[in-house]
Short mmCIF file of C-alpha atoms in Angstrom, two decimals:
data_model
loop_
_atom_site.label_atom_id
_atom_site.label_comp_id
_atom_site.label_asym_id
_atom_site.label_seq_id
_atom_site.Cartn_x
_atom_site.Cartn_y
_atom_site.Cartn_z
CA UNK C 110 2.89 17.61 -14.01
CA UNK C 111 0.81 16.11 -11.63
CA UNK C 112 1.16 13.16 -10.42
CA UNK C 113 -1.86 11.52 -12.09
CA UNK C 114 -0.26 12.24 -15.20
CA UNK C 115 3.18 11.14 -14.09
CA UNK C 116 1.11 7.76 -13.31
CA UNK C 117 -0.07 7.23 -16.80
CA UNK C 118 3.44 8.13 -18.52
CA UNK C 119 5.13 5.48 -17.61
CA UNK C 120 8.56 6.55 -20.18
CA UNK C 121 8.79 9.13 -17.32
CA UNK C 122 11.66 8.33 -14.65
CA UNK C 123 10.99 9.90 -11.51
CA UNK C 124 13.46 8.37 -9.33
CA UNK C 125 13.19 10.69 -5.96
CA UNK C 126 10.86 10.65 -3.35
CA UNK C 127 9.04 13.34 -1.15
CA UNK C 128 10.68 13.69 2.22
CA UNK C 129 9.94 15.88 5.23
CA UNK C 130 6.56 16.64 6.72
CA UNK C 131 5.92 20.03 5.76
CA UNK C 132 3.43 19.21 3.53
CA UNK C 133 2.06 17.02 5.33
CA UNK C 134 -1.88 16.91 6.05
CA UNK C 135 -3.32 16.17 9.77
CA UNK C 136 -6.80 15.85 11.17
CA UNK C 137 -7.41 16.66 15.06
CA UNK C 138 -3.62 15.99 15.42
CA UNK C 139 -3.24 12.38 13.59
CA UNK C 140 -1.05 12.68 10.42
CA UNK C 141 -3.24 11.30 7.75
CA UNK C 142 -1.55 8.69 5.75
CA UNK C 143 -2.63 6.89 1.87
CA UNK C 144 -1.40 3.54 0.59
CA UNK C 145 -2.22 0.75 -0.55
CA UNK C 146 -2.25 -3.04 -1.12
CA UNK C 147 -0.89 -4.23 -4.41
CA UNK C 148 -2.10 -7.01 -5.84
CA UNK C 149 -2.28 -9.37 -9.25
CA UNK C 150 -3.99 -12.32 -10.05
CA UNK C 151 -1.37 -15.55 -11.50
CA UNK C 152 -1.98 -15.64 -15.03
CA UNK C 153 -1.53 -19.50 -15.16
CA UNK C 154 -3.71 -21.66 -17.91
CA UNK C 155 -3.43 -24.91 -15.46
CA UNK C 156 -4.82 -22.42 -12.14
CA UNK C 157 -7.51 -20.84 -13.91
CA UNK C 158 -9.01 -23.99 -15.23
CA UNK C 159 -8.71 -26.12 -11.70
CA UNK C 160 -11.77 -25.54 -10.51
CA UNK C 161 -10.92 -26.67 -7.20
CA UNK C 162 -8.33 -23.93 -7.05
CA UNK C 163 -10.52 -20.96 -5.17
CA UNK C 164 -10.10 -17.47 -5.72
CA UNK C 165 -7.74 -16.36 -2.89
CA UNK C 166 -5.31 -18.92 -3.98
CA UNK C 167 -5.40 -17.17 -7.14
CA UNK C 168 -4.10 -13.68 -5.70
CA UNK C 169 -0.82 -12.70 -4.90
CA UNK C 170 -0.20 -8.90 -2.86
CA UNK C 171 2.80 -6.97 -2.91
CA UNK C 172 4.82 -6.31 0.24
CA UNK C 173 8.39 -3.83 0.55
CA UNK C 174 10.91 -4.39 3.85
CA UNK C 175 11.17 -1.18 5.54
CA UNK C 176 14.83 0.82 5.52
CA UNK C 177 16.84 -1.07 7.88
CA UNK C 178 14.70 -3.99 8.37
CA UNK C 179 13.40 -7.12 7.06
CA UNK C 180 10.04 -7.02 8.38
CA UNK C 181 7.70 -6.34 5.58
CA UNK C 182 4.65 -3.57 5.06
CA UNK C 183 2.48 -2.27 2.68
CA UNK C 184 3.23 0.70 0.75
CA UNK C 185 2.42 3.67 2.58
CA UNK C 186 2.95 7.26 3.31
CA UNK C 187 2.12 10.70 4.30
CA UNK C 188 -0.70 12.14 2.15
CA UNK C 189 0.46 16.11 1.28
CA UNK C 190 -1.83 19.12 0.95
CA UNK C 191 -1.01 19.42 -2.54
CA UNK C 192 -2.42 15.68 -4.19
CA UNK C 193 -5.29 13.58 -3.36
CA UNK C 194 -5.68 10.83 -1.28
CA UNK C 195 -5.82 8.49 -4.18
CA UNK C 196 -2.64 10.61 -5.76
CA UNK C 197 -0.63 10.08 -2.48
CA UNK C 198 -1.82 6.06 -2.48
CA UNK C 199 -0.47 5.89 -6.30
CA UNK C 200 2.96 8.02 -5.51
CA UNK C 201 3.57 5.78 -2.47
CA UNK C 202 2.95 2.82 -4.30
CA UNK C 203 5.41 3.57 -6.95
CA UNK C 204 8.55 5.35 -4.57
CA UNK C 205 8.35 2.01 -2.00
CA UNK C 206 7.57 -0.64 -4.16
CA UNK C 207 8.23 0.41 -7.88
CA UNK C 208 4.58 -0.33 -8.98
CA UNK C 209 1.82 1.28 -10.92
CA UNK C 210 -1.37 0.53 -11.56
CA UNK C 211 -5.15 1.01 -11.18
CA UNK C 212 -6.24 2.05 -8.04
CA UNK C 213 -9.96 1.38 -6.86
CA UNK C 214 -11.17 4.45 -5.38
CA UNK C 215 -13.17 3.50 -2.76
CA UNK C 216 -11.07 3.09 -0.09
CA UNK C 217 -10.63 -0.60 1.74
CA UNK C 218 -10.65 1.09 5.15
CA UNK C 219 -9.24 3.77 7.52
CA UNK C 220 -7.13 2.60 10.31
CA UNK C 221 -5.93 4.77 13.23
CA UNK C 222 -2.34 4.11 14.66
CA UNK C 223 0.79 5.03 16.48
CA UNK C 224 3.47 5.53 13.85
CA UNK C 225 7.02 3.82 14.54
CA UNK C 226 8.93 7.60 14.22
CA UNK C 227 6.76 9.66 17.02
CA UNK C 228 7.63 7.80 20.23
CA UNK C 229 5.99 10.09 22.95
CA UNK C 230 7.88 11.41 26.36
CA UNK C 231 4.18 13.25 26.76
CA UNK C 232 1.68 10.76 28.63
CA UNK C 233 -0.98 13.65 28.38
CA UNK C 234 -0.06 13.53 24.70
CA UNK C 235 -2.19 10.56 23.16
CA UNK C 236 -2.27 11.78 20.11
CA UNK C 237 1.22 12.24 19.62
CA UNK C 238 2.37 10.22 16.64
CA UNK C 239 -1.05 8.99 15.91
CA UNK C 240 -2.14 8.61 12.25
CA UNK C 241 -5.23 7.88 10.30
CA UNK C 242 -4.20 5.53 7.46
CA UNK C 243 -6.72 5.31 4.45
CA UNK C 244 -5.69 1.92 2.11
CA UNK C 245 -6.34 1.33 -1.38
CA UNK C 246 -6.21 -1.74 -3.02
CA UNK C 247 -4.11 -1.42 -6.34
CA UNK C 248 -3.99 -3.63 -9.50
CA UNK C 249 -0.32 -3.61 -10.76
CA UNK C 250 -0.29 -3.38 -13.92
CA UNK C 251 3.47 -2.53 -14.42
CA UNK C 252 6.53 -3.31 -12.63
CA UNK C 253 9.87 -0.41 -12.57
CA UNK C 254 12.99 -1.70 -12.89
CA UNK C 255 14.63 1.17 -10.84
CA UNK C 256 12.39 3.26 -8.80
CA UNK C 257 13.24 6.11 -5.98
CA UNK C 258 13.23 3.66 -2.89
CA UNK C 259 14.97 0.82 -4.59
CA UNK C 260 17.96 1.65 -2.78
CA UNK C 261 16.31 0.78 1.14
CA UNK C 262 13.52 -1.89 0.40
CA UNK C 263 13.37 -5.27 -1.40
CA UNK C 264 10.01 -5.90 -2.85
CA UNK C 265 8.06 -9.85 -2.20
CA UNK C 266 4.90 -11.43 -3.87
CA UNK C 267 3.20 -13.25 -1.29
CA UNK C 268 0.03 -15.33 -1.55
CA UNK C 269 -2.57 -13.79 1.12
CA UNK C 270 -1.55 -16.35 3.52
CA UNK C 271 1.94 -15.79 3.83
CA UNK C 272 1.15 -11.79 3.89
CA UNK C 273 -1.18 -12.42 7.22
CA UNK C 274 1.49 -14.09 8.69
CA UNK C 275 3.98 -11.68 7.56
CA UNK C 276 1.98 -8.24 7.86
CA UNK C 277 4.41 -6.10 10.72
CA UNK C 278 1.22 -4.47 12.12
CA UNK C 279 -1.81 -5.48 13.28
CA UNK C 280 -3.63 -2.56 11.24
CA UNK C 281 -2.33 -3.67 8.32
CA UNK C 282 -3.47 -7.11 8.88
CA UNK C 283 -6.72 -5.88 9.14
CA UNK C 284 -6.59 -3.65 5.78
CA UNK C 285 -5.38 -7.16 4.68
CA UNK C 286 -8.61 -8.91 5.55
CA UNK C 287 -10.65 -6.33 4.36
CA UNK C 288 -8.98 -6.38 1.03
CA UNK C 289 -9.67 -10.11 1.19
CA UNK C 290 -13.55 -9.37 1.71
CA UNK C 291 -13.60 -7.14 -1.12
CA UNK C 292 -12.05 -8.98 -3.64
CA UNK C 293 -13.80 -12.45 -2.65
CA UNK C 294 -17.25 -10.19 -3.01
CA UNK C 295 -16.06 -9.12 -6.38
CA UNK C 296 -15.30 -11.93 -7.73
CA UNK C 297 -18.69 -13.58 -6.42
CA UNK C 298 -20.36 -10.95 -8.00
CA UNK C 299 -19.00 -12.12 -11.47
#
């Protein structure tokens, strides 16, 4: 059964996450990473009718804590050689945040950053620990009560302004800004 099939079958209980980097994809010494910004629109009759509340204030994004830390990040992780970039983003959302949904197929962008788990002792090797992250928007349709990394992570729904302030990494702030632009353009096109 592929990850795509598992993502569609909400009755399947998958409670283990992939670990290790033996199947990890690389591109010119950059570890390829895939992730997403899970989001939902607030369903509130009063908000929907109130024209003074702009679209951004109706959006919430889901962030998760990092293991052994209290700061927040968006779900992301290694893109492995037996999956597409979209399957990897969906898998990471389910493993880290316990959510499933509709993943936009066009990436919000691609960002290069250094992995927190890799510290180079060789100053000449600038690409050591480098990652190239593909981020997508994921409209959440299901929140699981149990998920693989539930014991290590807490999830928190935030408005966009709060999320921008709490983003641990600058590249994630840029991804959130790209997400906001895409969502606003889509809303204006309706």
